[in-house]
Short mmCIF file of C-alpha atoms in Angstrom, two decimals:
data_model
loop_
_atom_site.label_atom_id
_atom_site.label_comp_id
_atom_site.label_asym_id
_atom_site.label_seq_id
_atom_site.Cartn_x
_atom_site.Cartn_y
_atom_site.Cartn_z
CA ILE A 1 0.00 0.00 0.00
CA PHE A 2 1.38 3.39 -0.97
CA PRO A 3 0.48 6.42 1.19
CA ASP A 4 -2.31 8.60 -0.17
CA HIS A 5 -3.03 12.05 1.24
CA HIS A 6 -6.62 11.78 -0.02
CA ARG A 7 -7.36 8.97 2.46
CA ALA A 8 -8.39 9.45 6.07
CA VAL A 9 -5.11 7.94 7.35
CA TYR A 10 -1.70 8.50 5.77
CA PHE A 11 0.12 5.16 5.91
CA GLY A 12 2.05 2.60 3.87
CA LEU A 13 2.23 -1.17 4.14
CA VAL A 14 4.70 -3.78 2.91
CA ASN A 15 3.81 -7.47 2.89
CA VAL A 16 6.59 -9.98 2.30
CA ALA A 17 5.35 -13.52 1.68
CA LEU A 18 7.60 -16.56 1.99
CA VAL A 19 6.64 -19.94 0.56
CA LEU A 20 8.54 -23.18 1.12
CA LEU A 21 8.07 -26.18 -1.15
CA THR A 22 9.82 -29.52 -0.63
CA PRO A 23 8.96 -32.96 -2.02
CA GLN A 24 7.39 -33.77 1.35
CA GLU A 25 5.65 -30.60 2.51
CA SER A 26 4.88 -26.92 2.04
CA ALA A 27 4.68 -23.94 4.37
CA TRP A 28 4.18 -20.21 4.12
CA PHE A 29 4.47 -17.05 6.19
CA VAL A 30 3.65 -13.37 5.65
CA ASP A 31 5.57 -10.57 7.36
CA SER A 32 3.82 -7.18 7.43
CA TYR A 33 5.55 -3.83 7.96
CA LEU A 34 3.35 -0.81 8.65
CA MET A 35 4.62 2.72 8.02
CA LEU A 36 2.70 5.60 9.63
CA GLU A 37 3.03 9.31 8.92
CA GLU A 38 5.62 9.83 11.67
CA ASP A 39 7.75 7.04 10.15
CA PHE A 40 7.89 8.89 6.84
CA ARG A 41 8.77 12.16 8.58
CA ALA A 42 11.51 10.47 10.62
CA ASP A 43 13.20 9.10 7.50
CA PRO A 44 16.10 11.47 6.72
CA SER A 45 16.34 10.50 3.04
CA ALA A 46 14.99 12.84 0.38
CA LEU A 47 13.03 10.04 -1.29
CA PRO A 48 9.34 10.53 -2.05
CA ASP A 49 7.18 8.58 0.39
CA GLU A 50 6.05 6.13 -2.31
CA ALA A 51 9.71 5.36 -3.08
CA LYS A 52 10.34 4.75 0.63
CA VAL A 53 7.65 2.06 0.64
CA ARG A 54 9.02 0.49 -2.54
CA LEU A 55 12.54 0.47 -1.10
CA GLN A 56 11.35 -1.20 2.09
CA ARG A 57 9.71 -3.92 0.01
CA MET A 58 12.85 -4.63 -2.02
CA VAL A 59 15.20 -4.72 0.98
CA ARG A 60 12.91 -6.61 3.36
CA GLU A 61 12.32 -9.34 0.78
CA HIS A 62 16.02 -10.22 0.80
CA GLU A 63 16.43 -9.87 4.56
CA PHE A 64 13.45 -12.07 5.32
CA LEU A 65 14.58 -14.65 2.77
CA ALA A 66 17.94 -14.85 4.57
CA ARG A 67 16.09 -15.23 7.87
CA ALA A 68 14.13 -18.17 6.43
CA VAL A 69 17.27 -19.88 5.10
CA ALA A 70 18.91 -19.51 8.52
CA HIS A 71 15.85 -21.12 10.12
CA LEU A 72 15.83 -24.03 7.69
CA TYR A 73 19.51 -24.82 8.16
CA ALA A 74 20.75 -23.59 11.50
CA THR A 75 18.85 -21.15 13.75
CA PRO A 76 15.17 -21.90 14.46
CA ASP A 77 13.03 -18.79 14.13
CA PRO A 78 10.08 -18.54 16.59
CA ASP A 79 7.70 -16.98 14.05
CA LEU A 80 8.46 -19.60 11.39
CA GLN A 81 8.28 -22.42 13.95
CA GLN A 82 4.83 -21.22 14.97
CA ALA A 83 3.79 -21.19 11.30
CA GLY A 84 4.79 -24.86 10.98
CA TRP A 85 8.05 -24.42 9.08
CA PRO A 86 10.32 -27.47 9.31
CA THR A 87 14.10 -27.53 9.58
CA LEU A 88 16.27 -29.25 6.99
CA LYS A 89 19.22 -31.56 7.34
CA LYS A 90 22.50 -29.73 6.85
CA GLY A 91 23.55 -30.08 3.22
CA THR A 92 20.00 -30.40 1.85
CA PRO A 93 20.12 -28.54 -1.50
CA LEU A 94 18.07 -25.37 -1.37
CA VAL A 95 17.30 -22.66 -3.92
CA ALA A 96 16.14 -19.27 -2.62
CA MET A 97 14.16 -17.33 -5.22
CA VAL A 98 12.91 -13.75 -5.48
CA ASP A 99 10.60 -12.32 -8.10
CA GLY A 100 12.39 -9.81 -10.31
CA PRO A 101 15.96 -8.55 -10.50
CA LEU A 102 18.40 -8.97 -7.63
CA GLU A 103 20.12 -5.63 -8.10
CA LEU A 104 18.44 -2.63 -6.47
CA TRP A 105 17.18 -0.02 -8.92
CA GLY A 106 15.61 3.44 -8.97
CA ILE A 107 17.34 4.58 -5.75
CA PRO A 108 19.30 7.85 -5.39
CA GLU A 109 22.95 7.37 -4.45
CA VAL A 110 22.40 9.25 -1.18
CA VAL A 111 20.70 6.12 0.24
CA TYR A 112 22.03 3.49 -2.16
CA ARG A 113 25.16 2.53 -0.19
CA ASN A 114 23.30 1.68 3.03
CA GLN A 115 20.51 -0.23 1.31
CA VAL A 116 22.87 -2.29 -0.85
CA ALA A 117 24.84 -3.10 2.31
CA ARG A 118 21.65 -4.48 3.89
CA VAL A 119 20.83 -6.55 0.82
CA THR A 120 24.31 -7.98 0.29
CA ARG A 121 24.57 -8.89 4.00
CA ALA A 122 21.41 -10.95 3.47
CA TRP A 123 22.90 -12.57 0.37
CA GLY A 124 26.03 -13.41 2.34
CA ARG A 125 23.97 -15.18 5.03
CA ILE A 126 22.17 -17.19 2.35
CA GLY A 127 25.49 -18.21 0.79
CA GLU A 128 27.06 -19.11 4.16
CA HIS A 129 24.44 -21.82 4.59
CA GLY A 130 25.15 -23.33 1.17
CA ALA A 131 21.89 -22.24 -0.46
CA ALA A 132 21.75 -20.86 -4.00
CA LEU A 133 20.08 -17.51 -4.70
CA LEU A 134 18.37 -16.32 -7.87
CA GLY A 135 16.19 -13.49 -9.15
CA TYR A 136 13.60 -14.50 -11.77
CA VAL A 137 12.88 -11.92 -14.49
CA GLU A 138 9.90 -13.17 -16.48
CA ARG A 139 9.77 -10.76 -19.44
CA PRO A 140 13.29 -9.42 -19.88
CA ARG A 141 13.60 -6.35 -22.08
CA ALA A 142 17.26 -5.59 -21.39
CA ASP A 143 19.71 -5.18 -24.26
CA LEU A 144 22.92 -5.75 -22.29
CA VAL A 145 24.19 -8.55 -24.55
CA MET A 146 23.16 -6.64 -27.69
CA THR A 147 25.10 -3.62 -26.44
CA ALA A 148 28.15 -5.84 -25.85
CA LEU A 149 27.84 -7.14 -29.42
CA ALA A 150 27.60 -3.57 -30.69
CA LEU A 151 30.84 -2.75 -28.89
CA LEU A 152 32.45 -5.84 -30.39
CA PHE A 153 31.43 -4.79 -33.91
CA GLY A 154 32.27 -1.13 -33.34
CA GLU A 155 28.66 0.05 -33.69
CA GLU A 156 28.13 1.36 -30.16
CA ASP A 157 27.68 5.13 -29.90
CA GLU A 158 26.45 6.39 -26.53
CA ALA A 159 25.41 9.73 -27.97
CA ALA A 160 23.26 8.07 -30.63
CA GLY A 161 21.44 5.76 -28.18
CA PRO A 162 20.91 1.99 -28.56
CA PRO A 163 22.60 0.56 -31.70
CA TRP A 164 19.59 -1.54 -32.67
CA PRO A 165 16.50 0.02 -31.05
CA GLY A 166 13.84 -2.46 -30.02
CA VAL A 167 16.12 -5.49 -30.40
CA HIS A 168 16.34 -7.03 -26.93
CA ASP A 169 18.53 -9.87 -25.70
CA ALA A 170 15.51 -12.17 -25.47
CA LEU A 171 14.93 -11.91 -29.24
CA LEU A 172 18.50 -13.02 -29.87
CA PHE A 173 18.37 -16.01 -27.53
CA ALA A 174 14.93 -17.10 -28.72
CA ARG A 175 16.64 -17.92 -32.04
CA HIS A 176 19.63 -19.75 -30.58
CA LEU A 177 18.70 -21.43 -27.27
CA PRO A 178 17.06 -24.88 -27.48
CA PRO A 179 14.31 -25.63 -24.94
CA GLY A 180 15.69 -26.14 -21.44
CA HIS A 181 19.10 -24.68 -22.31
CA ARG A 182 20.77 -21.65 -20.77
CA SER A 183 23.10 -19.11 -22.29
CA ALA A 184 26.59 -18.28 -21.15
CA VAL A 185 26.76 -16.43 -17.84
CA PHE A 186 27.34 -12.68 -18.12
CA ALA A 187 28.61 -10.26 -15.48
CA ILE A 188 27.22 -6.75 -15.10
CA HIS A 189 30.20 -4.40 -15.29
CA THR A 190 29.35 -0.98 -13.89
CA SER A 191 31.04 1.39 -11.49
CA ILE A 192 28.16 0.82 -9.05
CA ALA A 193 28.63 -2.96 -9.18
CA GLU A 194 32.36 -2.63 -8.52
CA ARG A 195 31.90 -0.10 -5.73
CA TYR A 196 28.94 -1.56 -3.81
CA TYR A 197 28.37 -5.22 -4.69
CA ARG A 198 31.96 -6.54 -4.94
CA GLU A 199 31.93 -10.33 -4.31
CA HIS A 200 28.13 -10.24 -4.67
CA ARG A 201 28.20 -8.54 -8.08
CA VAL A 202 25.18 -9.61 -10.10
CA HIS A 203 25.59 -12.03 -13.00
CA PHE A 204 22.84 -13.35 -15.28
CA PHE A 205 22.01 -15.90 -17.91
CA TYR A 206 19.09 -16.41 -20.26
CA LEU A 207 17.03 -19.60 -20.12
CA ASN A 208 14.56 -21.01 -22.66
CA ILE A 209 11.63 -22.48 -20.74
CA GLY A 210 9.45 -22.86 -23.85
CA GLU A 211 9.23 -25.39 -26.67
CA ALA A 212 11.01 -25.64 -30.01
CA GLU A 213 8.06 -24.08 -31.86
CA GLN A 214 7.39 -21.48 -29.19
CA PRO A 215 10.51 -20.37 -27.27
CA HIS A 216 10.02 -18.48 -24.03
CA ILE A 217 13.09 -16.66 -22.74
CA VAL A 218 13.55 -15.58 -19.12
CA ARG A 219 16.53 -13.94 -17.44
CA VAL A 220 17.95 -15.47 -14.28
CA GLU A 221 20.09 -13.27 -12.04
CA VAL A 222 22.55 -14.69 -9.49
CA PRO A 223 25.28 -13.20 -7.29
CA ALA A 224 28.91 -13.81 -8.26
CA TRP A 225 29.39 -16.61 -5.71
CA VAL A 226 26.65 -18.60 -7.46
CA ALA A 227 27.89 -17.76 -10.96
CA GLN A 228 31.40 -18.95 -10.06
CA ASN A 229 30.26 -22.21 -8.46
CA PRO A 230 29.29 -24.78 -11.15
CA ALA A 231 27.34 -26.93 -8.65
CA LEU A 232 25.23 -23.99 -7.43
CA LEU A 233 24.73 -22.76 -10.99
CA ASP A 234 23.49 -26.19 -12.08
CA ARG A 235 21.23 -26.32 -9.03
CA VAL A 236 19.63 -23.01 -10.02
CA HIS A 237 19.19 -24.12 -13.65
CA GLY A 238 17.93 -27.62 -12.88
CA GLY A 239 15.78 -26.54 -9.97
CA LEU A 240 14.01 -23.91 -12.05
CA LEU A 241 13.28 -26.35 -14.88
CA GLN A 242 12.04 -29.02 -12.48
CA HIS A 243 9.82 -26.51 -10.74
CA LEU A 244 8.36 -25.10 -13.94
CA ARG A 245 7.69 -28.56 -15.37
CA ALA A 246 5.84 -29.62 -12.23
CA VAL A 247 2.87 -27.57 -13.49
CA GLU A 248 1.83 -28.36 -17.07
CA ARG A 249 2.77 -25.64 -19.59
CA SER A 250 3.86 -23.30 -16.80
CA ARG A 251 5.66 -20.10 -17.76
CA TYR A 252 5.95 -18.71 -14.25
CA PRO A 253 7.22 -20.44 -11.09
CA TYR A 254 4.30 -21.74 -9.07
CA ILE A 255 6.06 -20.85 -5.82
CA LEU A 256 6.30 -17.17 -6.82
CA HIS A 257 2.63 -17.17 -7.79
CA GLN A 258 1.73 -18.58 -4.37
CA ALA A 259 3.84 -15.96 -2.62
CA HIS A 260 2.19 -13.18 -4.62
CA GLU A 261 -1.31 -14.42 -3.78
CA ARG A 262 -0.49 -14.37 -0.08
CA ALA A 263 1.22 -10.97 -0.09
CA VAL A 264 -1.15 -8.98 -2.32
CA VAL A 265 -3.27 -6.34 -0.58
CA ARG A 266 -6.72 -6.00 -2.12
CA GLU A 267 -8.93 -2.93 -1.87
CA GLN A 268 -11.10 -4.48 0.85
CA ASP A 269 -7.96 -5.32 2.85
CA ARG A 270 -6.90 -1.69 2.59
CA ARG A 271 -10.28 -0.45 3.76
CA ASP A 272 -10.29 -2.85 6.73
CA LEU A 273 -6.79 -1.78 7.79
CA GLU A 274 -7.65 1.89 7.39
CA ARG A 275 -10.75 1.40 9.55
CA ARG A 276 -8.71 -0.27 12.28
CA LEU A 277 -6.08 2.48 12.18
CA LEU A 278 -8.80 5.14 12.49
CA HIS A 279 -10.29 3.32 15.47
CA PHE A 280 -6.87 3.10 17.12
CA LEU A 281 -6.01 6.76 16.56
CA GLN A 282 -9.40 7.89 17.87
CA GLY A 283 -8.93 5.65 20.92
CA GLN A 284 -5.65 7.42 21.61
CA GLY A 285 -7.37 10.80 21.43
CA LEU A 286 -5.39 11.77 18.36
CA PRO A 287 -6.86 13.97 15.62
CA VAL A 288 -7.97 12.18 12.46
CA ASN A 289 -8.85 13.44 9.02
CA ARG A 290 -11.79 12.79 6.76
CA ILE A 291 -11.20 11.57 3.24
CA SER A 292 -10.73 14.34 0.71
CA ALA A 293 -13.59 15.58 -1.46
CA LYS A 294 -11.89 13.98 -4.46
CA GLN A 295 -11.68 10.60 -2.73
CA HIS A 296 -15.30 10.90 -1.57
CA LEU A 297 -16.48 11.37 -5.17
CA LYS A 298 -14.36 8.43 -6.36
CA GLU A 299 -15.82 6.11 -3.72
CA ARG A 300 -19.37 7.25 -4.40
CA HIS A 301 -18.83 6.54 -8.11
CA ARG A 302 -17.43 3.10 -7.28
CA ARG A 303 -20.47 2.25 -5.12
CA ARG A 304 -22.82 3.29 -7.91
CA GLY A 305 -20.92 1.07 -10.33
CA ARG A 306 -21.52 -1.99 -8.11
CA ARG A 307 -25.31 -1.52 -8.10
#
């Protein structure tokens, strides 16, 4: 939930859902983080409030994933124990997956260093336990490999923009990757990667999860310590294929779909939470606002549409 000054209460909410699937069992857990108006004011960064919520989501996903891996392998977590999460034998192969890119994006450098430090600490904890980590990018539109090819052929001109506009990496690999195969592994070489990510620098490969007649290319991102470990890299590749093939004609990991369904906040959820917050604030004798005239008209229109 992003804060909205037209609502009666100014607040944000981040839900992070974790789902565990093993051949024997499944478990899930949702962690909720509520941000009230004073939390936004106390944040010293110059980010817009909506960006603060988005940043919390990105960082907390990785931190909570590391917490889950630690529970499964070494340090029982009371919340996960209460939710029925098992522990695994040391050495049990595990793949930790997040939806979307691993590398943080859209963040001003004034707060980038601290947030990347939080994320890479989480990655380090995941790696310490022997788990593999990946970010799953379903519809990649990057042209990183195409840009590298342009440099190779001397056709790259930063001032002129992309060398072949509209030609993305996925179009290239759709022509050359057989079903189930992955591309070479590429490293992202940027000054930010060198300065902030270091041994966790993000690498990626493309994977064809489609059929011969209908290729479907996804991008898989991994930190350097996965990219440089053939066993972990094969675990990521094989685990993804096994997981996708478990559901007939699947083009999206079932486990990510389940996590999304548990984390998503629907309009009725928002209304219920807003009502509870109003009740709490009134009980504390604190002043509360009414919804704005604009929001009142929108809600009246919505009610008429349901009749």
